[in-house]
C-alpha cells in the first residue's frame, strides 16, 4: 500500500543560509559552503519561510518513504558541518615496530612508514576540503577535520584501510591506525 504523503522538516539556525534549486541544496554558514545534489531521489524539497525546509514524498512505497528521513539527516549534517565542523582523532597502535606518520603537502598527504617493519611507504591523500594535522598533546595521534562528514570519515577510512594486516592472524596482530574519537571542531555548547 502506498502512503499519500510523507513529509518531514529541517530547522535552519540563525547564522545558516539554505538555498534549494531543482533538488540541489546549498548550505552556507560561518565555516564555509556545502552543496549536495538530491536529483537521484524523487522527492519535493521546499523552503517554508527562513527557518524551515520541508521534504515531501508523494505516493511512495516503504523504501521511498525511508528516503525522506535520510535526506533530512544529510541536510542536518551539512548544517552542522558549516557551523561546527567535523573532527576525527586517529591513533597509531603498534606492538613492536613503531609506525611513523608524516604529514606533507599543506596537510593534504599522509605518509605511513615502518608498518610491521615493512619498507613500503603508504601514501594517503585527503579528500578535497579535508586537512590532517598532528596532535600536539599525544604521541602517535593526528587530527582529521573538515566541513563535510562524508569526506572527513572517508579520509579517516582510507588511512585505516591502508594499514590493514594481510596474511596474518588479526586477533594477534592488532597494529594499525584507528579512529579514537569523533567530535566537532567548534564546541557546540559555546554556540
Tab-separated table of C-alpha atoms in Angstrom:
chain	number	residue	atom	x	y	z
A	1	UNK	CA	0.000	0.000	0.000
A	2	UNK	CA	1.229	3.477	-0.860
A	3	UNK	CA	1.127	6.351	1.605
A	4	UNK	CA	-0.385	9.500	0.082
A	5	UNK	CA	2.226	11.883	1.511
A	6	UNK	CA	5.130	11.583	3.914
A	7	UNK	CA	6.827	14.791	4.978
A	8	UNK	CA	9.494	15.925	7.393
A	9	UNK	CA	11.048	19.294	8.226
A	10	UNK	CA	14.562	20.524	8.971
A	11	UNK	CA	15.058	23.544	11.242
A	12	UNK	CA	17.506	26.139	9.886
A	13	UNK	CA	19.554	28.047	12.506
A	14	UNK	CA	20.036	31.836	12.537
A	15	UNK	CA	23.573	32.009	11.109
A	16	UNK	CA	22.965	29.497	8.275
A	17	UNK	CA	21.608	30.208	4.790
A	18	UNK	CA	19.986	27.314	2.874
A	19	UNK	CA	19.111	27.539	-0.830
A	20	UNK	CA	17.175	24.892	-2.778
A	21	UNK	CA	17.078	24.880	-6.566
A	22	UNK	CA	15.960	21.833	-8.567
A	23	UNK	CA	16.774	19.423	-5.681
A	24	UNK	CA	20.304	20.840	-5.292
A	25	UNK	CA	20.763	22.046	-1.714
A	26	UNK	CA	23.357	24.727	-0.924
A	27	UNK	CA	24.128	25.382	2.747
A	28	UNK	CA	26.250	28.421	3.642
A	29	UNK	CA	27.456	29.105	7.179
A	30	UNK	CA	30.292	30.657	9.197
A	31	UNK	CA	32.751	27.844	8.287
A	32	UNK	CA	32.026	27.785	4.547
A	33	UNK	CA	29.668	26.368	1.927
A	34	UNK	CA	28.464	22.822	1.148
A	35	UNK	CA	26.494	21.750	-1.937
A	36	UNK	CA	24.648	18.446	-2.303
A	37	UNK	CA	22.635	17.080	-5.194
A	38	UNK	CA	19.442	15.084	-4.456
A	39	UNK	CA	18.279	14.783	-8.090
A	40	UNK	CA	18.547	10.991	-7.989
A	41	UNK	CA	15.634	10.914	-5.486
A	42	UNK	CA	12.028	11.649	-6.479
A	43	UNK	CA	11.240	13.960	-3.555
A	44	UNK	CA	9.975	17.527	-3.143
A	45	UNK	CA	12.310	19.971	-1.376
A	46	UNK	CA	10.728	23.283	-0.415
A	47	UNK	CA	11.717	26.154	1.867
A	48	UNK	CA	8.945	27.340	4.188
A	49	UNK	CA	9.990	30.782	5.365
A	50	UNK	CA	13.563	31.439	6.516
A	51	UNK	CA	13.620	28.909	9.366
A	52	UNK	CA	12.395	25.590	7.944
A	53	UNK	CA	12.991	23.313	4.970
A	54	UNK	CA	10.330	20.738	4.099
A	55	UNK	CA	10.955	17.363	2.445
A	56	UNK	CA	7.907	15.647	0.895
A	57	UNK	CA	7.386	12.301	-0.793
A	58	UNK	CA	4.083	11.659	-2.542
A	59	UNK	CA	2.726	8.136	-3.099
A	60	UNK	CA	5.873	6.328	-2.052
A	61	UNK	CA	6.388	2.709	-1.130
A	62	UNK	CA	8.231	1.708	2.049
A	63	UNK	CA	11.747	2.182	0.655
A	64	UNK	CA	10.958	5.540	-0.936
A	65	UNK	CA	9.417	6.845	2.304
A	66	UNK	CA	12.625	5.978	4.173
A	67	UNK	CA	14.461	8.391	1.845
A	68	UNK	CA	12.610	11.361	3.400
A	69	UNK	CA	14.331	10.952	6.765
A	70	UNK	CA	17.649	10.203	5.024
A	71	UNK	CA	17.549	13.499	3.088
A	72	UNK	CA	16.689	15.377	6.318
A	73	UNK	CA	19.689	13.760	8.072
A	74	UNK	CA	22.013	14.707	5.189
A	75	UNK	CA	20.856	18.345	5.331
A	76	UNK	CA	21.231	18.424	9.145
A	77	UNK	CA	24.801	17.088	8.753
A	78	UNK	CA	25.521	19.836	6.206
A	79	UNK	CA	24.190	22.482	8.624
A	80	UNK	CA	26.295	21.017	11.454
A	81	UNK	CA	29.333	20.987	9.160
A	82	UNK	CA	29.144	24.681	8.185
A	83	UNK	CA	28.522	25.778	11.787
A	84	UNK	CA	30.610	23.425	13.966
A	85	UNK	CA	32.714	21.336	11.544
A	86	UNK	CA	33.687	17.679	11.966
A	87	UNK	CA	36.845	16.422	13.678
A	88	UNK	CA	38.111	12.837	13.854
A	89	UNK	CA	41.063	11.860	16.054
A	90	UNK	CA	43.152	8.867	14.973
A	91	UNK	CA	45.788	6.902	16.907
A	92	UNK	CA	48.573	4.655	15.659
A	93	UNK	CA	48.654	1.338	17.551
A	94	UNK	CA	51.676	-0.972	17.385
A	95	UNK	CA	53.237	-3.813	19.372
A	96	UNK	CA	56.846	-3.815	18.136
A	97	UNK	CA	57.592	-1.752	15.027
A	98	UNK	CA	56.771	1.922	15.675
A	99	UNK	CA	54.547	3.313	12.906
A	100	UNK	CA	55.984	6.550	11.544
A	101	UNK	CA	53.416	9.074	10.244
A	102	UNK	CA	54.496	12.121	8.213
A	103	UNK	CA	52.024	14.791	7.044
A	104	UNK	CA	53.069	16.815	3.986
A	105	UNK	CA	51.810	18.917	1.034
A	106	UNK	CA	49.949	21.508	3.169
A	107	UNK	CA	48.245	18.877	5.380
A	108	UNK	CA	46.891	17.001	2.343
A	109	UNK	CA	49.137	13.918	2.152
A	110	UNK	CA	49.712	11.318	4.893
A	111	UNK	CA	52.776	9.088	4.545
A	112	UNK	CA	52.911	5.943	6.709
A	113	UNK	CA	56.287	4.249	7.156
A	114	UNK	CA	57.581	1.190	9.055
A	115	UNK	CA	54.185	-0.531	9.382
A	116	UNK	CA	55.023	-4.033	10.698
A	117	UNK	CA	58.633	-3.270	9.729
A	118	UNK	CA	57.783	-3.044	6.013
A	119	UNK	CA	59.884	-0.795	3.771
A	120	UNK	CA	56.888	0.156	1.635
A	121	UNK	CA	55.682	3.757	2.102
A	122	UNK	CA	51.902	4.068	2.179
A	123	UNK	CA	50.612	7.394	0.847
A	124	UNK	CA	47.036	8.513	1.509
A	125	UNK	CA	45.725	11.768	0.044
A	126	UNK	CA	42.965	13.629	1.884
A	127	UNK	CA	39.736	14.347	0.023
A	128	UNK	CA	39.034	17.987	-1.022
A	129	UNK	CA	38.120	20.227	1.929
A	130	UNK	CA	39.748	17.899	4.498
A	131	UNK	CA	43.018	18.560	6.286
A	132	UNK	CA	45.154	16.377	8.511
A	133	UNK	CA	47.313	17.754	11.336
A	134	UNK	CA	49.364	16.069	14.027
A	135	UNK	CA	48.082	16.361	17.579
A	136	UNK	CA	50.419	18.269	19.873
A	137	UNK	CA	49.132	16.560	23.025
A	138	UNK	CA	49.602	12.846	22.360
A	139	UNK	CA	52.266	10.820	20.586
A	140	UNK	CA	51.080	8.868	17.517
A	141	UNK	CA	47.824	10.850	17.353
A	142	UNK	CA	46.653	13.042	14.493
A	143	UNK	CA	43.516	15.020	13.695
A	144	UNK	CA	41.376	14.969	10.535
A	145	UNK	CA	38.960	17.870	10.163
A	146	UNK	CA	36.646	19.467	7.617
A	147	UNK	CA	33.083	20.613	6.965
A	148	UNK	CA	31.671	17.557	5.158
A	149	UNK	CA	31.087	14.494	7.379
A	150	UNK	CA	31.276	12.187	4.332
A	151	UNK	CA	34.683	13.481	3.253
A	152	UNK	CA	36.162	13.550	6.776
A	153	UNK	CA	35.017	9.999	7.591
A	154	UNK	CA	36.047	8.716	4.139
A	155	UNK	CA	39.546	10.173	4.577
A	156	UNK	CA	39.809	8.501	8.000
A	157	UNK	CA	38.633	5.207	6.478
A	158	UNK	CA	41.234	5.429	3.684
A	159	UNK	CA	44.000	5.812	6.288
A	160	UNK	CA	42.661	2.927	8.391
A	161	UNK	CA	42.324	0.629	5.364
A	162	UNK	CA	45.816	1.443	4.082
A	163	UNK	CA	47.352	-0.266	7.143
A	164	UNK	CA	45.336	-3.480	7.050
A	165	UNK	CA	47.238	-6.564	8.245
A	166	UNK	CA	47.373	-9.144	5.450
A	167	UNK	CA	48.025	-12.914	5.705
A	168	UNK	CA	48.313	-12.891	9.496
A	169	UNK	CA	46.020	-13.587	12.448
A	170	UNK	CA	44.308	-10.228	13.066
A	171	UNK	CA	43.479	-11.265	16.647
A	172	UNK	CA	47.208	-11.275	17.376
A	173	UNK	CA	48.453	-8.548	15.009
A	174	UNK	CA	46.453	-5.549	16.207
A	175	UNK	CA	48.805	-2.988	14.631
A	176	UNK	CA	47.124	-0.219	12.676
A	177	UNK	CA	45.704	3.296	12.748
A	178	UNK	CA	42.275	3.564	14.327
A	179	UNK	CA	39.705	6.328	14.918
A	180	UNK	CA	39.792	7.113	18.637
A	181	UNK	CA	37.295	9.985	18.823
A	182	UNK	CA	34.606	11.637	16.684
A	183	UNK	CA	33.677	15.190	17.630
A	184	UNK	CA	33.193	18.717	16.234
A	185	UNK	CA	35.828	21.383	15.562
A	186	UNK	CA	33.928	24.120	17.442
A	187	UNK	CA	32.415	23.484	20.870
A	188	UNK	CA	28.613	23.017	20.475
A	189	UNK	CA	27.937	24.462	23.963
A	190	UNK	CA	29.707	27.729	23.087
A	191	UNK	CA	27.235	28.489	20.284
